[in-house]
XYZ file of C-alpha atoms in Angstrom:
641
model
C -41.058 -39.119 -22.635
C -40.306 -35.684 -24.129
C -36.698 -34.539 -24.549
C -35.427 -32.476 -21.609
C -32.238 -30.869 -22.973
C -32.678 -27.611 -24.878
C -30.594 -24.636 -25.891
C -30.679 -21.594 -23.646
C -32.057 -18.358 -25.121
C -29.313 -15.875 -26.054
C -30.438 -13.400 -23.372
C -30.006 -15.973 -20.587
C -26.736 -17.290 -22.027
C -25.391 -13.729 -22.152
C -26.351 -13.090 -18.542
C -24.605 -16.296 -17.450
C -21.481 -15.255 -19.379
C -21.724 -11.794 -17.848
C -21.403 -13.400 -14.419
C -17.834 -14.411 -15.281
C -16.756 -11.234 -17.072
C -18.737 -8.484 -15.269
C -18.706 -9.217 -11.551
C -18.951 -5.589 -10.392
C -18.687 -2.066 -11.918
C -14.887 -2.257 -11.757
C -14.971 -5.253 -14.121
C -16.776 -3.155 -16.742
C -14.289 -0.320 -16.205
C -11.386 -2.658 -16.959
C -12.962 -4.002 -20.161
C -14.015 -0.584 -21.496
C -10.664 1.071 -20.763
C -8.803 -1.778 -22.464
C -11.052 -1.479 -25.531
C -10.271 2.243 -25.687
C -6.538 1.497 -25.518
C -6.860 -1.057 -28.341
C -8.661 1.570 -30.416
C -5.503 3.693 -30.446
C -6.857 6.477 -28.229
C -4.536 9.163 -26.879
C -7.149 10.537 -24.443
C -9.465 8.361 -22.344
C -12.004 9.809 -19.906
C -13.935 7.786 -17.320
C -17.073 9.119 -15.601
C -18.877 7.288 -12.798
C -21.924 8.049 -10.647
C -22.794 6.130 -7.485
C -19.664 3.996 -7.852
C -20.697 2.964 -11.367
C -24.037 1.527 -10.279
C -26.056 4.360 -11.849
C -23.658 5.489 -14.558
C -20.374 4.329 -16.004
C -19.147 6.163 -19.104
C -15.910 5.884 -21.096
C -15.079 8.438 -23.799
C -12.041 8.011 -26.068
C -10.642 9.660 -29.182
C -9.653 6.384 -30.836
C -10.326 5.269 -34.398
C -14.027 4.592 -33.783
C -16.216 2.000 -35.529
C -18.246 1.711 -38.694
C -22.006 1.222 -38.548
C -21.661 -2.540 -39.064
C -18.883 -2.896 -36.486
C -20.876 -0.861 -33.966
C -23.722 -3.365 -34.234
C -21.498 -6.447 -34.345
C -19.431 -5.537 -31.276
C -22.337 -6.485 -28.991
C -22.541 -10.038 -30.351
C -20.943 -12.793 -28.289
C -17.431 -13.782 -29.373
C -17.344 -11.014 -31.983
C -13.747 -9.760 -32.173
C -11.349 -8.144 -34.594
C -8.291 -9.564 -32.814
C -8.495 -13.275 -33.684
C -9.018 -14.796 -37.131
C -7.299 -18.187 -36.757
C -6.273 -20.425 -33.891
C -2.618 -19.375 -34.054
C -3.630 -15.783 -33.303
C -4.702 -16.882 -29.829
C -1.064 -17.556 -28.926
C 0.361 -14.264 -30.199
C -1.992 -11.765 -28.558
C -0.579 -8.256 -28.157
C -3.858 -6.405 -27.622
C -5.693 -6.013 -24.319
C -9.149 -7.354 -25.222
C -9.582 -10.265 -27.619
C -12.386 -12.602 -26.534
C -15.332 -10.549 -27.760
C -17.277 -11.102 -24.552
C -17.028 -7.754 -22.762
C -19.599 -5.649 -24.618
C -21.999 -8.564 -25.043
C -21.846 -9.209 -21.291
C -22.312 -5.532 -20.428
C -25.320 -5.259 -22.761
C -26.889 -8.280 -21.040
C -26.905 -6.708 -17.561
C -27.146 -2.944 -18.184
C -28.726 -0.250 -20.325
C -26.079 0.713 -22.886
C -25.775 3.731 -25.183
C -23.032 3.712 -27.832
C -21.903 6.705 -29.903
C -19.020 6.138 -32.297
C -17.535 7.607 -35.493
C -14.502 7.021 -37.688
C -12.460 9.938 -39.057
C -13.450 9.129 -42.667
C -17.201 9.082 -41.866
C -19.314 12.218 -41.913
C -21.830 10.836 -39.411
C -21.381 8.384 -36.606
C -23.594 5.599 -35.287
C -25.882 5.677 -32.263
C -27.089 2.409 -30.713
C -29.227 1.847 -27.598
C -29.324 -1.673 -26.125
C -31.178 -2.999 -23.114
C -31.082 -6.589 -21.878
C -29.266 -7.676 -25.080
C -32.086 -6.207 -27.214
C -31.335 -3.364 -29.651
C -33.872 -0.594 -29.015
C -32.511 1.973 -31.429
C -29.878 2.250 -34.164
C -29.493 5.436 -36.198
C -26.900 7.871 -37.596
C -25.839 10.695 -35.290
C -23.380 13.591 -35.024
C -20.570 12.663 -32.654
C -16.805 13.322 -32.374
C -14.280 10.859 -33.763
C -13.837 7.997 -31.333
C -16.203 6.062 -29.094
C -18.508 7.148 -26.289
C -20.004 4.199 -24.388
C -22.412 4.872 -21.552
C -23.540 2.062 -19.234
C -26.503 2.806 -16.940
C -28.165 0.879 -14.106
C -25.822 -2.073 -13.853
C -27.580 -5.371 -13.028
C -31.022 -3.758 -13.383
C -32.224 -6.983 -15.006
C -30.600 -9.167 -12.308
C -31.627 -7.614 -8.953
C -30.068 -10.457 -6.983
C -26.659 -9.656 -8.461
C -27.095 -5.972 -7.661
C -27.823 -6.795 -4.021
C -24.423 -8.457 -3.746
C -22.607 -5.221 -4.603
C -20.904 -3.542 -1.649
C -21.052 0.061 -0.460
C -20.283 2.923 -2.821
C -16.978 3.546 -1.052
C -15.916 -0.078 -1.518
C -16.998 -0.264 -5.173
C -15.301 3.072 -5.923
C -12.111 1.688 -4.403
C -12.221 -1.259 -6.827
C -12.852 1.075 -9.767
C -9.879 3.242 -8.808
C -7.670 0.139 -8.614
C -8.640 -0.990 -12.129
C -8.247 2.548 -13.476
C -4.742 2.821 -11.992
C -3.669 -0.552 -13.399
C -4.595 0.423 -16.954
C -3.243 3.970 -16.625
C 0.142 2.771 -15.338
C 0.524 0.392 -18.277
C 0.146 3.179 -20.861
C 1.860 6.388 -19.710
C 1.709 7.869 -23.232
C -2.108 8.093 -22.973
C -3.926 10.813 -21.029
C -6.398 9.370 -18.510
C -8.951 11.083 -16.281
C -11.450 9.781 -13.741
C -14.445 11.809 -12.560
C -16.636 10.509 -9.727
C -20.003 12.156 -8.970
C -18.932 15.286 -10.831
C -15.569 15.619 -9.060
C -12.345 14.900 -10.949
C -10.334 12.379 -8.930
C -7.494 11.714 -11.401
C -6.117 13.780 -14.250
C -3.051 11.996 -15.602
C -1.333 13.834 -18.426
C 0.628 11.784 -20.939
C 4.352 11.511 -20.212
C 7.131 9.063 -19.487
C 6.860 6.048 -17.202
C 8.365 7.680 -14.104
C 6.017 10.652 -14.411
C 3.035 8.317 -14.577
C 4.197 6.264 -11.580
C 4.681 9.430 -9.516
C 1.310 10.809 -10.688
C -0.392 7.692 -9.362
C 1.607 6.954 -6.213
C 2.194 10.558 -5.120
C 4.896 13.214 -5.462
C 6.538 12.071 -2.226
C 7.993 9.103 -4.147
C 9.764 11.229 -6.775
C 13.184 10.873 -5.128
C 12.557 7.422 -3.657
C 12.379 5.290 -6.802
C 15.222 3.095 -8.041
C 15.340 2.515 -11.792
C 15.285 -1.115 -12.964
C 16.310 -1.926 -16.524
C 17.712 -5.164 -17.935
C 17.544 -6.293 -21.563
C 18.212 -9.800 -22.876
C 17.387 -11.780 -25.992
C 14.702 -13.679 -24.087
C 12.963 -10.829 -22.251
C 13.240 -7.212 -21.136
C 12.397 -5.945 -17.679
C 12.139 -2.293 -16.692
C 10.361 -0.090 -14.176
C 10.977 1.055 -10.628
C 11.316 -0.291 -7.114
C 11.089 1.816 -3.987
C 14.128 2.396 -1.837
C 14.171 0.285 1.329
C 12.858 3.175 3.445
C 9.594 3.155 1.441
C 8.725 -0.408 2.554
C 5.439 -0.648 4.433
C 3.902 -2.990 6.954
C 1.108 -3.862 4.540
C 1.161 -5.082 0.951
C 0.811 -1.671 -0.649
C 1.643 -0.438 -4.135
C 2.945 -3.520 -5.961
C 2.398 -3.781 -9.714
C 3.518 -6.350 -12.259
C 2.848 -5.903 -15.970
C 3.555 -8.452 -18.697
C 3.346 -7.013 -22.217
C 1.510 -4.012 -20.696
C -1.088 -6.237 -19.042
C -1.464 -6.073 -15.244
C -1.060 -9.492 -13.638
C -1.132 -11.035 -10.176
C 1.705 -13.438 -9.464
C 2.700 -14.603 -5.989
C 5.641 -16.377 -7.634
C 7.149 -13.205 -9.128
C 6.336 -11.250 -5.980
C 8.489 -13.747 -4.092
C 11.322 -13.002 -6.533
C 11.167 -9.297 -5.646
C 10.898 -10.029 -1.923
C 13.977 -12.248 -2.075
C 15.902 -9.445 -3.806
C 15.068 -7.183 -0.830
C 16.225 -9.820 1.650
C 18.106 -8.246 4.601
C 17.374 -4.743 3.249
C 13.925 -4.422 4.811
C 12.321 -6.014 7.906
C 10.797 -9.452 7.481
C 7.275 -8.137 8.038
C 7.567 -5.272 5.523
C 6.650 -5.145 1.852
C 8.531 -3.197 -0.843
C 7.005 -0.860 -3.382
C 7.477 -1.722 -7.049
C 6.108 -1.194 -10.563
C 7.831 -3.653 -12.897
C 7.178 -4.234 -16.593
C 8.146 -7.403 -18.457
C 8.239 -7.602 -22.243
C 8.625 -11.011 -23.851
C 7.454 -12.990 -26.856
C 3.667 -13.596 -26.561
C 4.258 -17.217 -27.519
C 6.098 -17.667 -24.189
C 3.060 -16.739 -22.119
C -0.581 -17.874 -21.981
C -2.961 -15.107 -20.930
C -6.108 -17.122 -21.606
C -6.195 -19.056 -18.323
C -8.596 -16.849 -16.315
C -11.736 -14.829 -17.209
C -10.233 -11.603 -15.831
C -6.907 -12.221 -17.640
C -5.049 -11.174 -14.485
C -3.558 -14.605 -13.918
C -1.267 -15.840 -16.675
C 0.988 -18.807 -17.270
C 4.622 -18.601 -18.382
C 6.217 -21.287 -20.501
C 9.269 -21.235 -18.211
C 8.512 -19.618 -14.852
C 11.956 -20.328 -13.402
C 13.711 -18.211 -16.042
C 11.327 -15.295 -15.424
C 11.838 -15.627 -11.661
C 15.622 -15.564 -12.016
C 15.550 -12.532 -14.323
C 13.254 -10.542 -12.038
C 15.297 -11.336 -8.950
C 18.604 -10.506 -10.658
C 17.302 -7.252 -12.177
C 15.986 -5.944 -8.849
C 19.148 -6.985 -6.997
C 21.291 -5.230 -9.585
C 19.234 -2.055 -9.332
C 19.424 -2.050 -5.533
C 23.180 -2.678 -5.643
C 23.637 0.346 -7.882
C 21.565 2.397 -5.467
C 23.646 1.265 -2.486
C 27.069 2.284 -3.849
C 28.371 5.815 -3.369
C 27.568 8.147 -6.263
C 30.375 8.814 -8.684
C 31.037 11.731 -11.018
C 31.011 11.106 -14.751
C 33.537 13.540 -16.199
C 32.679 12.566 -19.762
C 29.422 14.489 -19.547
C 31.119 17.881 -19.779
C 34.178 18.415 -21.964
C 35.150 21.576 -20.065
C 35.879 19.527 -16.940
C 38.542 17.628 -18.839
C 40.516 20.879 -19.352
C 40.881 21.630 -15.623
C 44.398 21.398 -14.163
C 43.248 18.966 -11.490
C 42.173 16.522 -14.209
C 44.632 17.100 -17.036
C 47.892 17.298 -15.042
C 49.370 14.176 -13.381
C 49.549 13.816 -9.589
C 53.333 13.536 -9.087
C 55.081 11.431 -6.433
C 56.379 14.577 -4.749
C 52.859 15.976 -4.508
C 51.577 12.710 -3.054
C 54.266 12.774 -0.309
C 53.575 16.411 0.554
C 49.853 15.746 0.776
C 50.060 12.552 2.829
C 52.464 14.211 5.302
C 50.165 17.122 6.088
C 48.331 17.297 9.430
C 45.000 17.748 7.664
C 45.491 14.442 5.817
C 46.260 12.655 9.104
C 43.058 13.877 10.721
C 41.070 12.077 8.037
C 43.231 8.968 7.617
C 44.170 8.086 11.219
C 41.975 7.107 14.146
C 41.220 9.488 17.032
C 42.676 12.500 15.238
C 39.569 14.583 14.575
C 39.994 16.799 17.676
C 43.571 17.718 16.654
C 42.388 19.868 13.719
C 44.172 23.153 14.110
C 42.056 26.295 14.193
C 42.730 28.990 11.610
C 43.846 31.546 14.209
C 45.086 31.729 17.768
C 41.991 33.603 18.840
C 39.879 30.514 18.199
C 41.912 28.076 20.332
C 39.757 28.707 23.365
C 36.696 27.509 21.443
C 38.029 23.946 21.313
C 39.545 23.904 24.780
C 36.463 22.531 26.512
C 35.039 20.501 23.608
C 34.420 17.410 25.792
C 32.034 19.320 28.032
C 29.632 19.699 25.122
C 28.886 15.958 25.206
C 28.410 15.715 29.013
C 24.889 16.801 30.003
C 24.685 18.519 33.386
C 23.113 16.215 35.984
C 19.912 17.537 37.467
C 20.108 18.282 41.175
C 18.982 15.333 43.270
C 18.600 13.064 40.198
C 20.918 10.212 39.309
C 20.489 9.740 35.564
C 22.357 6.458 35.279
C 20.539 4.829 38.206
C 17.048 5.847 37.093
C 14.747 2.967 36.246
C 13.758 4.808 33.063
C 17.203 4.262 31.585
C 17.789 1.193 29.480
C 20.805 -0.225 27.753
C 23.379 2.249 26.586
C 21.945 5.037 28.725
C 18.949 5.427 26.392
C 15.406 5.774 27.740
C 14.085 2.301 28.416
C 10.724 3.002 26.826
C 10.952 5.187 23.719
C 7.845 6.059 21.770
C 6.768 3.675 19.046
C 7.039 4.570 15.382
C 3.467 5.836 15.419
C 4.227 8.240 18.241
C 2.378 6.237 20.873
C 3.584 5.953 24.465
C 2.508 3.013 26.587
C 2.714 5.085 29.764
C 0.398 7.664 28.217
C -2.040 5.028 27.065
C -2.271 2.992 30.240
C -2.273 5.921 32.621
C -5.335 7.261 30.817
C -8.233 5.679 32.767
C -10.766 3.907 30.600
C -13.765 5.773 31.926
C -16.934 3.878 32.636
C -15.535 0.348 32.954
C -18.456 -1.916 33.839
C -16.541 -5.145 33.494
C -16.532 -7.812 36.145
C -13.278 -8.611 37.872
C -11.393 -11.527 36.263
C -11.011 -14.794 38.174
C -8.644 -14.610 41.128
C -6.387 -17.206 39.490
C -5.569 -14.720 36.762
C -4.859 -11.737 38.974
C -1.265 -10.697 39.392
C -0.020 -10.835 42.970
C 0.114 -7.415 44.653
C 3.592 -5.890 44.878
C 4.897 -8.644 42.605
C 8.135 -8.151 40.697
C 7.482 -8.749 37.014
C 10.070 -10.010 34.542
C 10.367 -9.067 30.877
C 11.617 -11.826 28.594
C 13.263 -10.984 25.234
C 11.673 -7.518 25.467
C 8.464 -9.149 24.246
C 6.908 -11.236 27.030
C 5.990 -10.277 30.590
C 6.106 -12.981 33.280
C 3.767 -12.191 36.180
C 3.159 -14.433 39.262
C -0.449 -15.155 40.211
C -2.150 -16.887 43.154
C -2.065 -20.249 41.382
C 1.081 -20.064 39.243
C 2.149 -17.449 36.719
C 1.006 -15.946 33.407
C 3.072 -15.204 30.300
C 1.763 -12.016 28.654
C 2.581 -10.982 25.089
C 3.012 -7.231 25.487
C 2.010 -6.232 21.948
C -1.090 -8.419 21.768
C -2.163 -7.434 25.280
C -1.842 -3.751 24.481
C -3.780 -4.257 21.248
C -6.693 -5.699 23.256
C -6.591 -2.754 25.689
C -6.617 -0.189 22.876
C -9.293 -2.025 20.902
C -11.777 -1.861 23.752
C -10.971 1.793 24.402
C -11.392 2.808 20.742
C -14.452 0.605 20.368
C -16.135 2.440 23.235
C -15.234 5.760 21.619
C -16.512 4.675 18.224
C -19.891 3.667 19.621
C -20.858 6.745 21.557
C -18.185 7.635 24.087
C -16.084 10.064 22.085
C -12.397 10.240 22.918
C -10.777 13.432 24.122
C -9.084 15.301 21.268
C -5.812 17.090 21.819
C -5.552 20.135 19.540
C -2.248 20.543 17.723
C -0.388 23.785 18.310
C 0.880 23.559 14.728
C -1.586 21.685 12.474
C 0.015 19.172 10.116
C -0.739 18.993 6.376
C -0.899 15.619 4.620
C -0.785 15.197 0.841
C -2.023 11.866 -0.483
C -2.323 10.058 -3.781
C -5.796 10.636 -5.322
C -7.029 7.138 -4.456
C -5.928 7.462 -0.824
C -7.426 10.946 -0.616
C -10.768 9.572 -1.793
C -10.650 6.906 0.915
C -9.615 9.281 3.698
C -12.437 11.656 2.799
C -14.883 8.784 3.352
C -13.312 7.980 6.732
C -13.311 11.496 8.237
C -16.460 11.049 10.409
C -15.220 7.710 11.744
C -11.754 9.106 12.446
C -13.307 11.945 14.436
C -15.166 9.434 16.619
C -11.874 7.870 17.737
C -10.096 11.178 18.328
C -8.617 12.343 15.008
C -9.781 15.753 13.825
C -8.848 15.834 10.135
C -10.249 18.303 7.586
C -10.132 18.531 3.801
C -7.541 21.110 2.732
C -7.594 21.175 -1.062
C -8.072 18.503 -3.717
C -5.801 15.774 -2.340
C -4.594 17.505 0.828
C -5.805 17.268 4.414
C -4.935 19.135 7.577
C -4.666 17.362 10.944
C -6.077 19.667 13.606
C -6.108 17.245 16.543
C -5.245 13.719 17.657
C -6.419 11.395 20.446
C -5.303 12.824 23.783
C -3.296 9.742 24.781
C -1.071 9.784 21.674
C 2.302 11.497 21.824
C 2.395 14.371 19.360
C 5.011 14.709 16.657
C 4.297 11.878 14.212
C 0.716 12.568 13.152
C 1.342 12.449 9.398
C 2.949 9.015 9.511
C 0.180 7.695 11.763
C -2.551 8.781 9.316
C -0.679 7.387 6.285
C -0.111 4.057 8.031
C -3.738 3.911 9.146
C -4.939 4.377 5.559
C -2.528 1.729 4.319
C -3.710 -0.798 6.908
C -7.350 0.009 6.193
C -6.889 -0.495 2.435
C -5.362 -3.908 2.923
C -7.510 -5.044 5.828
C -7.936 -8.787 5.369
C -10.631 -10.820 7.069
C -13.086 -13.543 6.191
C -15.763 -11.681 8.155
C -17.489 -8.605 6.776
C -16.888 -5.735 9.227
C -18.324 -2.261 9.158
C -16.101 0.598 8.095
C -15.860 1.891 11.669
C -15.037 -1.539 13.093
C -12.214 -2.005 10.566
C -10.878 1.439 11.472
C -10.939 0.620 15.207
C -9.058 -2.639 14.641
C -6.466 -0.948 12.424
C -6.007 1.827 14.985
C -5.465 -0.629 17.843
C -2.974 -2.652 15.825
C -1.063 0.460 14.769
C -0.825 2.127 18.169
C 0.008 -0.966 20.233
C 3.535 -1.177 21.589
C 5.725 -3.465 19.538
C 7.534 -6.657 20.439
C 11.146 -5.913 21.282
C 10.393 -2.760 23.232
C 11.809 -2.571 26.753
C 9.380 -1.838 29.608
C 9.902 -0.623 33.156
C 8.393 -2.328 36.226
C 5.735 0.356 36.428
C 4.758 -0.057 32.791
C 4.571 -3.861 33.043
C 2.326 -3.629 36.117
C 0.050 -1.109 34.426
C -0.125 -3.274 31.301
C -1.271 -6.352 33.194
C -3.709 -4.400 35.358
C -5.324 -2.744 32.330
C -5.486 -6.060 30.496
C -7.552 -7.725 33.231
C -10.028 -4.868 33.351
C -10.916 -5.593 29.711
C -14.144 -7.331 28.835
C -12.268 -10.064 26.942
C -8.725 -10.015 28.292
C -7.577 -13.394 26.991
C -7.624 -12.786 23.199
C -6.985 -10.023 20.684
C -9.751 -8.824 18.339
C -8.443 -11.289 15.750
C -8.485 -14.225 18.175
C -4.792 -14.514 19.099
C -4.120 -15.210 22.800
C -2.872 -12.244 24.820
C -1.448 -14.430 27.606
C -0.890 -18.059 28.597
C -1.537 -19.326 32.127
C 0.743 -21.849 33.860
C -0.902 -23.261 36.983
C 1.032 -24.603 39.945
C -0.255 -28.192 39.637
C 0.741 -28.257 35.968
C 4.232 -27.063 36.871
C 4.471 -29.779 39.536
C 3.514 -32.457 37.013
C 6.201 -31.221 34.641
C 8.806 -31.999 37.303
C 7.224 -35.284 38.338
C 6.038 -33.965 41.716
């Protein structure tokens, strides 16, 4: 029998290796940007066409390569970073395995132009399917220009698994941001299909973080900085009011390498305990510097998952550093008089505050108004002519009752005299939503057992559940999930042909977004219009909101759009949905009334009625039950009857 085991040809072996290293265009972006950083570049430019599928080009002004190095860099496991086994455990560079360029050359058409400062001419190499087609001297600037065309042209099956251009561009932007945030002293730019998306000038860390996340975070970042003999941690966390309902901008870097760590994320979350709601996620960009021997970065092909020698110490340091930073933010600001020597010469600072002066001050009426309770209205006016202005001060706080209307006895008043049903944070009113008839309902009536009894009195439990009697028992409705189902079917109808009515804004609202979010919103504009949002491009990263769905209360349009983008970015599902379907689901989830919101009898009745006119009233789009049914015979059995 002939032998059956044989060595794979290099071309096939390289393509197999490429499957681990280069999974999509964003993988190549990460490897090429990191190589440019290792080359000592101060300017790195990234150009992509068709989300990197047709063209992906990285140009840097680094030290470049010699003719021999330019040829060797495409060989598997060829690297300048490791010479002995001990070097593997003291890595300080970004790339070190020598697999990236070999993998790229195995699945794409590659053109390399590179030159060192001491060389008069550079080197030009063309490679296709791991085969060198051309190598010759050429005139080129100092640095490296690597152009990758037609990714996966030699592996059509792999190319078919790539997602839409919008999705692949999103992944490229994420990898670009991760590298750019790790090296603020380097200028980065990203150009997609001829349009510059990012232009990040070199600067300090805070400038880079604000460049990436958006100028709106300039005054909302808390500085984190702790130094020890074991490790240093620095960076920024967002103030509690920047927390979002989705896992948004959260970045961890270890020795300038972006990592994913649920363990360290938990450390940050625990530091924010009781400062933000349980279902919110804080913003942070934290950088950890420690001895490379204390961390193993060679545990995953993408090098985004690493292993610490002592995770518990790192966890404790991260948690303590963030807590300390937040504690400093929480205290009242104090003046540092050492900053200006002239302040020290003022009488108020240089002269002592005598006992006699203390007694005179504490005995004054002005002092009493600030130090004793219920004294504020005794502040004396500066002149007699002003006494009449304070005479009827109590009347200012008593609103005149409308004729024929008893404010306190109205059913729209909740606890503390406040309206029982305020608008949600997204500006959505349940009354508005339910009172809008869902035109064209063709659904069959639900079973009689599920119908709420006419003229029934409904009960709200914990401001979250609605108890409604039926012909055969009662149902327990979850108000938020039920409303989500109602809105989903309404928006779904609008998204598939029955356009929603748009309410024009009297004063259009301008929204400025981070470049990555602006790129995403621009892709979503047609789908947003189908569900009632009229949004137009208004500059490079700015948009203007001209109209909103007619059943949404006006006044919070900017927040609604920002939250919608955030939910869309972090939409998680095992099923592949279309872009419009994801948008409809995000919209329904955002606009639904929230648990804990008080409802009137009228609103509870309308909620249940609208729910049972839905095509699928019993579950939300994600499969959660909207209500539970308790039948009379089941209740009897519970009591042994």
